[in-house]
PDB file of C-alpha atoms in Angstrom:
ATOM      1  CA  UNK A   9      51.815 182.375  96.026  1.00 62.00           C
ATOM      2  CA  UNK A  10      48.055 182.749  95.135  1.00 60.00           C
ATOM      3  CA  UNK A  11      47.452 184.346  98.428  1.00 65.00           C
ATOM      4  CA  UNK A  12      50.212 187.107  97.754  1.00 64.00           C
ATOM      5  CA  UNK A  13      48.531 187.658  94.258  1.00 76.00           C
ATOM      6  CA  UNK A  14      44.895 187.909  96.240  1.00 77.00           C
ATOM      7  CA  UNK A  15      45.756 190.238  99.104  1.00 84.00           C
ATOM      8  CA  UNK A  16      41.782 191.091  98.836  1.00 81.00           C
ATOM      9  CA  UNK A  17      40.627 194.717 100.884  1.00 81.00           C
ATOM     10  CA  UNK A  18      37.350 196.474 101.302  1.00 83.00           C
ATOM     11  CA  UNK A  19      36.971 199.645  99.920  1.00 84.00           C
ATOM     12  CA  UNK A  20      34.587 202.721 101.016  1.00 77.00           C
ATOM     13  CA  UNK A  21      32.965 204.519  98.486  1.00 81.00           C
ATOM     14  CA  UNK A  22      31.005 207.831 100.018  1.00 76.00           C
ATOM     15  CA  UNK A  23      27.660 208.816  98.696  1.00 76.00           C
ATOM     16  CA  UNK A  24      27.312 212.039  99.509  1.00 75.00           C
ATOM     17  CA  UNK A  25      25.239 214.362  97.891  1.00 80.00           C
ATOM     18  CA  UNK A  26      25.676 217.920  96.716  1.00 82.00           C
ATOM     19  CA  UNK A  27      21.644 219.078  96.720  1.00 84.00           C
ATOM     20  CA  UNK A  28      20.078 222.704  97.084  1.00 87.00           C
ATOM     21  CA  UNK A  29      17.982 224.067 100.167  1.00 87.00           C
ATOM     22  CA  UNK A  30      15.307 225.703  99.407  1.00 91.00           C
ATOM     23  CA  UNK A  31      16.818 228.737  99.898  1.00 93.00           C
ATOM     24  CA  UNK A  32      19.130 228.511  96.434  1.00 90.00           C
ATOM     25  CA  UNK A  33      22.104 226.984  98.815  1.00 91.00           C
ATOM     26  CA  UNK A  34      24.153 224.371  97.647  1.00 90.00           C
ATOM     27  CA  UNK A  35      25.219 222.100 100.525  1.00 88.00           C
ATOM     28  CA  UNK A  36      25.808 218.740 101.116  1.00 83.00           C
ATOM     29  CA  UNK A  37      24.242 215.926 102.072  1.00 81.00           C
ATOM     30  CA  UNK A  38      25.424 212.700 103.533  1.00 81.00           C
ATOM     31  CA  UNK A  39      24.290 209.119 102.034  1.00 80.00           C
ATOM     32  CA  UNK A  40      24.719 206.089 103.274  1.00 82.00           C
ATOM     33  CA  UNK A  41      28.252 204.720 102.978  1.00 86.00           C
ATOM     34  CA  UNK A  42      28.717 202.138 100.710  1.00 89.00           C
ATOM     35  CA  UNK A  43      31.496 198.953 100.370  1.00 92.00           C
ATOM     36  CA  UNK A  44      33.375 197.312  97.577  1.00 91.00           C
ATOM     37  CA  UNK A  45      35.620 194.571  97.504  1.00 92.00           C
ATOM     38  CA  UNK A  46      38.279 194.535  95.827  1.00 89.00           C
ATOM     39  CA  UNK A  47      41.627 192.226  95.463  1.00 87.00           C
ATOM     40  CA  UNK A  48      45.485 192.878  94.553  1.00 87.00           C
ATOM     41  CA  UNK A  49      44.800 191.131  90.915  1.00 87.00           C
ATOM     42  CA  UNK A  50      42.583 193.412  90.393  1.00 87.00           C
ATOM     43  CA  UNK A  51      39.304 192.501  90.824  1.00 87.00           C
ATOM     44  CA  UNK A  52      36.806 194.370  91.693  1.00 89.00           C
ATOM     45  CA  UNK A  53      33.305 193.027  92.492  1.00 88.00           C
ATOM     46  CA  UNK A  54      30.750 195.071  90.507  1.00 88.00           C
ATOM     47  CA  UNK A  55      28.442 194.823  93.029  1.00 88.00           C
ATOM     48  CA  UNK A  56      28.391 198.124  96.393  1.00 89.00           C
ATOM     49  CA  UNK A  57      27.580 196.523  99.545  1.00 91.00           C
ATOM     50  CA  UNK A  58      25.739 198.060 102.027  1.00 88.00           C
ATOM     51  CA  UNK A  59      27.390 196.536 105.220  1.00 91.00           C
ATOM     52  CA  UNK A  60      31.473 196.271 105.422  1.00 91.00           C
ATOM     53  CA  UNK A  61      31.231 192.488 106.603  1.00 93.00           C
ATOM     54  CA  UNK A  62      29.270 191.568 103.461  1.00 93.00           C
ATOM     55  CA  UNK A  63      31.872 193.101 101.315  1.00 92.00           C
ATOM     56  CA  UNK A  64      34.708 191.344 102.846  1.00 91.00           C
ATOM     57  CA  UNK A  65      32.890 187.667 102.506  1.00 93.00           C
ATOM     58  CA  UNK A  66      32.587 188.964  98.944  1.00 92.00           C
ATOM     59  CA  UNK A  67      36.462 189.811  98.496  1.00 90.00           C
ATOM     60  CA  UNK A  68      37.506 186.553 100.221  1.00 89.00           C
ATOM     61  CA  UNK A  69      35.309 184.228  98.469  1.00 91.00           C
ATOM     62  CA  UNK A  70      36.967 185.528  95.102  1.00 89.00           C
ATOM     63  CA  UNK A  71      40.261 184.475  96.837  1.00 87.00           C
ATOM     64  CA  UNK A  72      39.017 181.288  98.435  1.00 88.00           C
ATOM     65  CA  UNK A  73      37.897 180.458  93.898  1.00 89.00           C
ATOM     66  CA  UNK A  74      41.524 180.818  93.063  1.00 84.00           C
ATOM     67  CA  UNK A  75      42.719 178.523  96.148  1.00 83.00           C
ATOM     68  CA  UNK A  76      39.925 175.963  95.439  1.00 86.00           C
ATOM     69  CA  UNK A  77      41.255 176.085  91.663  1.00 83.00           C
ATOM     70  CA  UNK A  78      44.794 175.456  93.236  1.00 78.00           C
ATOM     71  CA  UNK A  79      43.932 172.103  94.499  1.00 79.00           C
ATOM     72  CA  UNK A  80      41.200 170.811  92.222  1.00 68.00           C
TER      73      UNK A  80
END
């Protein structure tokens, strides 16, 4: 049951920028990508990860909490 209730994902956040040339054009202009995890309970780590694999240890440690209160 807890791991239906933690189905945990990693979610993309863009960063793009809207900034304007020097010419009085607005365009814009790509960030870098940033990573949240986030679970089915409705978590969501406060913190944006940089790299996708960081954010996923992040959402399954959250999950692995609520199985190691399970059997504690």
């Amino acid at each position: 049951m807890v791991l239906h209730q933690h189905r945990t994902e990693t979610g993309h956040m863009g960063t793009d920028k809207e900034i304007t040339r020097a010419d009085g054009v607005r365009v814009w202009a790509p960030g870098i990508p940033l990573y949240l995890a986030l679970c089915s309970c409705g978590h969501r780590d406060d913190h944006h990860y940089e790299e996708q694999a960081t954010a996923q240890a992040a959402s399954r440690a959250h999950r692995a909490e609520h199985l190691r209160a399970l059997f504690a």
